[in-house]
PDB file of C-alpha atoms in Angstrom:
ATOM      1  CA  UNK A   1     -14.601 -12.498  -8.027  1.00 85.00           C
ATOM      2  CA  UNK A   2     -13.234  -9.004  -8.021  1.00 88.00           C
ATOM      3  CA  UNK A   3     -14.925  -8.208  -4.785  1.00 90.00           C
ATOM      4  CA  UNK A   4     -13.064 -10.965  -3.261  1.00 94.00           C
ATOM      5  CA  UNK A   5      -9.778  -9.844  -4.665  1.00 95.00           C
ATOM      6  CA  UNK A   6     -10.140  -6.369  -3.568  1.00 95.00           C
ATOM      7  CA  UNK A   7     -10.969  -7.376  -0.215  1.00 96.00           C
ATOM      8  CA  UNK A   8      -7.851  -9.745  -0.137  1.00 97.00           C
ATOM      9  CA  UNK A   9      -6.126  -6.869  -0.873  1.00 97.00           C
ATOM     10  CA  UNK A  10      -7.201  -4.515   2.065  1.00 97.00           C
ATOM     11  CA  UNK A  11      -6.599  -7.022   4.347  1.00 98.00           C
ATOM     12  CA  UNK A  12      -2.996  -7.099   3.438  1.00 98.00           C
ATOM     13  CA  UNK A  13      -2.411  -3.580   2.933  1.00 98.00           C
ATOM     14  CA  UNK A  14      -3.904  -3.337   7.000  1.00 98.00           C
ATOM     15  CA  UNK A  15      -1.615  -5.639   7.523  1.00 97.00           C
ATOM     16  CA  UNK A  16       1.194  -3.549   6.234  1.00 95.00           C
ATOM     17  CA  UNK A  17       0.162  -0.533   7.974  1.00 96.00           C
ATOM     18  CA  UNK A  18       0.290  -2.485  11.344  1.00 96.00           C
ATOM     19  CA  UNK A  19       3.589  -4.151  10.809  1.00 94.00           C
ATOM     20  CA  UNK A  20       4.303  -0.247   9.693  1.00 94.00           C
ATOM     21  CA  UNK A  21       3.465   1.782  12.021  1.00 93.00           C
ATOM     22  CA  UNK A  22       3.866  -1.244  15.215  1.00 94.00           C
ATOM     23  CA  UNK A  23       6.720  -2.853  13.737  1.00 92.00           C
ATOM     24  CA  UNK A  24       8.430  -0.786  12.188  1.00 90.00           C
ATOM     25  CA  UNK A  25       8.570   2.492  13.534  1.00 90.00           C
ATOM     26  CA  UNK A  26       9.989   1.149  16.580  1.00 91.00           C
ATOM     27  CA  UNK A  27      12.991  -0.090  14.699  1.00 89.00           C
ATOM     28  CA  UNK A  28      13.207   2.755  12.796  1.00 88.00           C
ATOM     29  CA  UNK A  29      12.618   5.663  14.296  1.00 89.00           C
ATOM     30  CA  UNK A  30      13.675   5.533  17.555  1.00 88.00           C
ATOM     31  CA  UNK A  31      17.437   4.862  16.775  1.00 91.00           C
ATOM     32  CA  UNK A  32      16.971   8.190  14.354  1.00 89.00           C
ATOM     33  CA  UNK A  33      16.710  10.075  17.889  1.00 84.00           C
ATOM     34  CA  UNK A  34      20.087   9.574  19.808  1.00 85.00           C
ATOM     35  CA  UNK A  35      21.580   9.520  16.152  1.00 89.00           C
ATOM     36  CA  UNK A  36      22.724  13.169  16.771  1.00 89.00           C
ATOM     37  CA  UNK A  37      20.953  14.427  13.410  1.00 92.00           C
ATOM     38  CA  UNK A  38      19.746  17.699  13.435  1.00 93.00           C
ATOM     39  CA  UNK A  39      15.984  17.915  14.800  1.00 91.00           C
ATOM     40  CA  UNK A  40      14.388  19.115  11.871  1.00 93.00           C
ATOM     41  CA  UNK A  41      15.844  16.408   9.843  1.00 93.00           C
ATOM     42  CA  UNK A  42      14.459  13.517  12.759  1.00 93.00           C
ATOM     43  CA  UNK A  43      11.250  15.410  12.685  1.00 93.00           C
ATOM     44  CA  UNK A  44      10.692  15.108   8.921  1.00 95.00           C
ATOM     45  CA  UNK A  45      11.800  11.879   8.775  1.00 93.00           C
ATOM     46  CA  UNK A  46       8.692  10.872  11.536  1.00 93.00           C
ATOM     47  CA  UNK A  47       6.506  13.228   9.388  1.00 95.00           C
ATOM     48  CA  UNK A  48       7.364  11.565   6.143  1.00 94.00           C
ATOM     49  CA  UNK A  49       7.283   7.607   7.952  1.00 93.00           C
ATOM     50  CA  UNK A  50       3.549   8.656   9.289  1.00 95.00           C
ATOM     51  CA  UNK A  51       2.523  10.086   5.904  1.00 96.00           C
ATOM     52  CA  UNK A  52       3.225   6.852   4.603  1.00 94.00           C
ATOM     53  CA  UNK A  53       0.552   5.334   7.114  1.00 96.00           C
ATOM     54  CA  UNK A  54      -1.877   7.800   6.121  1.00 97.00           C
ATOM     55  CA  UNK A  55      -1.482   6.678   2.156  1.00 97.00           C
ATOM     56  CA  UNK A  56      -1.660   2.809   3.408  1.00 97.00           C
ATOM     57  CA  UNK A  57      -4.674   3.583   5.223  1.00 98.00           C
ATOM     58  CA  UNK A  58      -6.602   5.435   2.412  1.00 97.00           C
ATOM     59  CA  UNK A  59      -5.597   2.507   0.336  1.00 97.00           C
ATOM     60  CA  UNK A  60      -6.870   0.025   2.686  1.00 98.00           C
ATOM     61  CA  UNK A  61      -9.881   2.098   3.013  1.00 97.00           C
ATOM     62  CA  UNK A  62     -10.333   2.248  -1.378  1.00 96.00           C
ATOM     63  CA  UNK A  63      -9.560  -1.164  -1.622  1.00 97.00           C
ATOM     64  CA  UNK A  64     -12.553  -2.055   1.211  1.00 96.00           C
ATOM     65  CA  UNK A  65     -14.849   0.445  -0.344  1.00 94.00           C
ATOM     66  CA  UNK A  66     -14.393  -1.009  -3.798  1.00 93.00           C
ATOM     67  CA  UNK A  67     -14.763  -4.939  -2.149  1.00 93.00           C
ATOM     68  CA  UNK A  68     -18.363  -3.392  -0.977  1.00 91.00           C
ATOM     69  CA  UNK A  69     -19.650  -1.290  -3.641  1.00 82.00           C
ATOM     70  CA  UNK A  70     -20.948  -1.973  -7.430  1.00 68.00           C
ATOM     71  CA  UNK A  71     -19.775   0.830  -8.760  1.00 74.00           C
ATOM     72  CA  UNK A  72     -15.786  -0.427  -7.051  1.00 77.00           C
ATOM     73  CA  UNK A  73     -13.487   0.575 -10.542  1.00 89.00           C
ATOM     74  CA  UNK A  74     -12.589   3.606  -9.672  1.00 91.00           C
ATOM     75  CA  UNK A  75     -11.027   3.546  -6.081  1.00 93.00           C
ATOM     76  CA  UNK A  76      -9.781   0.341  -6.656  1.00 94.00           C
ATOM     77  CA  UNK A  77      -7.681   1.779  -9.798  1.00 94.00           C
ATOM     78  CA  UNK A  78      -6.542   4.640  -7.919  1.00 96.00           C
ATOM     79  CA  UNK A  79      -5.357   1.812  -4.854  1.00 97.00           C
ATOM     80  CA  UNK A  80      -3.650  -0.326  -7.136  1.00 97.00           C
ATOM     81  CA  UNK A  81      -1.593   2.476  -8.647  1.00 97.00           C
ATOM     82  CA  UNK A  82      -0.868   3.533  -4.792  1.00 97.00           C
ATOM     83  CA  UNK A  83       0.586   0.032  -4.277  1.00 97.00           C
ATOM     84  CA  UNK A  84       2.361  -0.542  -6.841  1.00 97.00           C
ATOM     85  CA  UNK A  85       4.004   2.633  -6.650  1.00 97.00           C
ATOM     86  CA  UNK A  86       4.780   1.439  -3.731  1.00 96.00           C
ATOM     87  CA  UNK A  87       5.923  -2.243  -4.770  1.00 96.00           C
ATOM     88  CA  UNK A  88       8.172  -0.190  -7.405  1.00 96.00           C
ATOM     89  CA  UNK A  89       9.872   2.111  -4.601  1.00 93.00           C
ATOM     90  CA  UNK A  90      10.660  -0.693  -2.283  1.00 94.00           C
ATOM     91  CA  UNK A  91      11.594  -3.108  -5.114  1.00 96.00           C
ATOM     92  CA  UNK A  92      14.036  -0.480  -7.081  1.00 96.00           C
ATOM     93  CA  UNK A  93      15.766   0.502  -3.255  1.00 94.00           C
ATOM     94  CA  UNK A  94      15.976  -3.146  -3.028  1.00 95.00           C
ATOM     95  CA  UNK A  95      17.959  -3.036  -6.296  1.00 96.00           C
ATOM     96  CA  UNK A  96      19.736  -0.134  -5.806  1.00 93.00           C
ATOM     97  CA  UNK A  97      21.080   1.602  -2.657  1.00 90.00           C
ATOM     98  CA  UNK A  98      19.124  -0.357   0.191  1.00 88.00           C
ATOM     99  CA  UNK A  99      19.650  -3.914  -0.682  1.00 92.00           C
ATOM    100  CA  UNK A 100      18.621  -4.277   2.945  1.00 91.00           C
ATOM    101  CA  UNK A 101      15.115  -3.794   2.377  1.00 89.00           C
ATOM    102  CA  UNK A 102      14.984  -7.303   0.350  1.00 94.00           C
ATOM    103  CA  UNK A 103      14.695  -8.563   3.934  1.00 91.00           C
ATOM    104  CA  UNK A 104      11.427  -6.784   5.464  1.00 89.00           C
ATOM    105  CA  UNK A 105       8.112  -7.183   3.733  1.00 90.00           C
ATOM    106  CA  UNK A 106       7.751  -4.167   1.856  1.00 89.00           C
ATOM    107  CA  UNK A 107       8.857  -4.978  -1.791  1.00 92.00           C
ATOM    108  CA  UNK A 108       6.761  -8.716  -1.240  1.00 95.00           C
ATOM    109  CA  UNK A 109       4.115  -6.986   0.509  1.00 96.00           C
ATOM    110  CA  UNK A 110       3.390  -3.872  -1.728  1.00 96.00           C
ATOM    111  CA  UNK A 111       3.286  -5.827  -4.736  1.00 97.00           C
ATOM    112  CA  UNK A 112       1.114  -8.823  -3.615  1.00 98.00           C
ATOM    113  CA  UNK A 113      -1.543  -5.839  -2.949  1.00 98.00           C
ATOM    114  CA  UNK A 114      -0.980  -4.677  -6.482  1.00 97.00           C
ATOM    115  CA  UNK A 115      -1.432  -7.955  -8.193  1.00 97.00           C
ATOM    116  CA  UNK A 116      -4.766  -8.447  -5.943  1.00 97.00           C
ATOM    117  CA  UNK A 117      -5.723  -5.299  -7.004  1.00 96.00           C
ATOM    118  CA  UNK A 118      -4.712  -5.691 -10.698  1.00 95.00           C
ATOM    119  CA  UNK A 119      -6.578  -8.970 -10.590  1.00 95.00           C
ATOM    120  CA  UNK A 120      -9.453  -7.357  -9.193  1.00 94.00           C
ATOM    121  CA  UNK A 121      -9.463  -4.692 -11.618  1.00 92.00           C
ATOM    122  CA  UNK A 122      -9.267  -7.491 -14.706  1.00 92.00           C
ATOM    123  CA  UNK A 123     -12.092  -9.767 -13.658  1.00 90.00           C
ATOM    124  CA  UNK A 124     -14.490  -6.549 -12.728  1.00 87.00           C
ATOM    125  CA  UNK A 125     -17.512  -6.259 -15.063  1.00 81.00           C
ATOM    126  CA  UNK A 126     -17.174  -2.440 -14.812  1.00 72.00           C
ATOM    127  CA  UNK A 127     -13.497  -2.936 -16.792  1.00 68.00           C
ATOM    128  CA  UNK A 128     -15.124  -3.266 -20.154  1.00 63.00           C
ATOM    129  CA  UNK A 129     -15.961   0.216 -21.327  1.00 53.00           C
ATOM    130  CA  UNK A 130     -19.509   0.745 -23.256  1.00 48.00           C
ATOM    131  CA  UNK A 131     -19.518   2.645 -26.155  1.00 47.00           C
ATOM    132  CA  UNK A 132     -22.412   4.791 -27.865  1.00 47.00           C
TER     133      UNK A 132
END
């Protein structure tokens, strides 16, 4: 069963880093250029949007690697804390200063991938720790 729930969950954190990096980025980033900020702070901001790709693609890539491997605990612990770090940013801007965000799919998304993951991680054989 875990396998199956860990391989739900790559396939919707892929499908976060399309609608990302295709769908959002566009919507985003763009406007940030005739915005008349300073460079360096339109440059960071594309920096810090893409490094957010790059940590939804290692998590895709953990979550696909644990769906496929016996030994699948570990990087699937390490991608569940990923997304729900990321569930609690985009929930707790929700909240707070960006109700806004309550309408794109990051706060749904992010922690539908955690509760796959967290699912995954509960029904996985390799949970139960041995002891000597």
């Amino acid at each position: 069963m875990d396998k199956w729930l860990f391989g739900a969950a790559a396939v919707f954190a892929l499908l976060g880093l399309l609608a990302h990096e295709f769908l959002g980025a566009p919507r985003v980033l763009d406007p940030l250029t005739g915005a008349g900020l300073p460079p360096e702070v339109v440059w960071l901001h594309h920096f810090s949007w893409h490094v957010g790709t790059v940590a939804t693609a290692a998590m895709v890539v953990m979550f696909f690697f644990a769906s496929r491997r016996p030994d699948r605990l570990p990087p699937a612990i390490l991608a569940t804390a990923m997304s729900l770090s990321f569930a609690g940013i985009g929930i707790g801007l929700a909240i707070g200063p960006g109700p806004e965000l309550w309408r794109t799919p990051a706060p749904y998304l992010w922690s539908l991938v955690s509760m796959l993951g967290g699912l995954g991680i509960w029904t996985s054989p390799g949970r139960r720790l041995r002891r000597r």
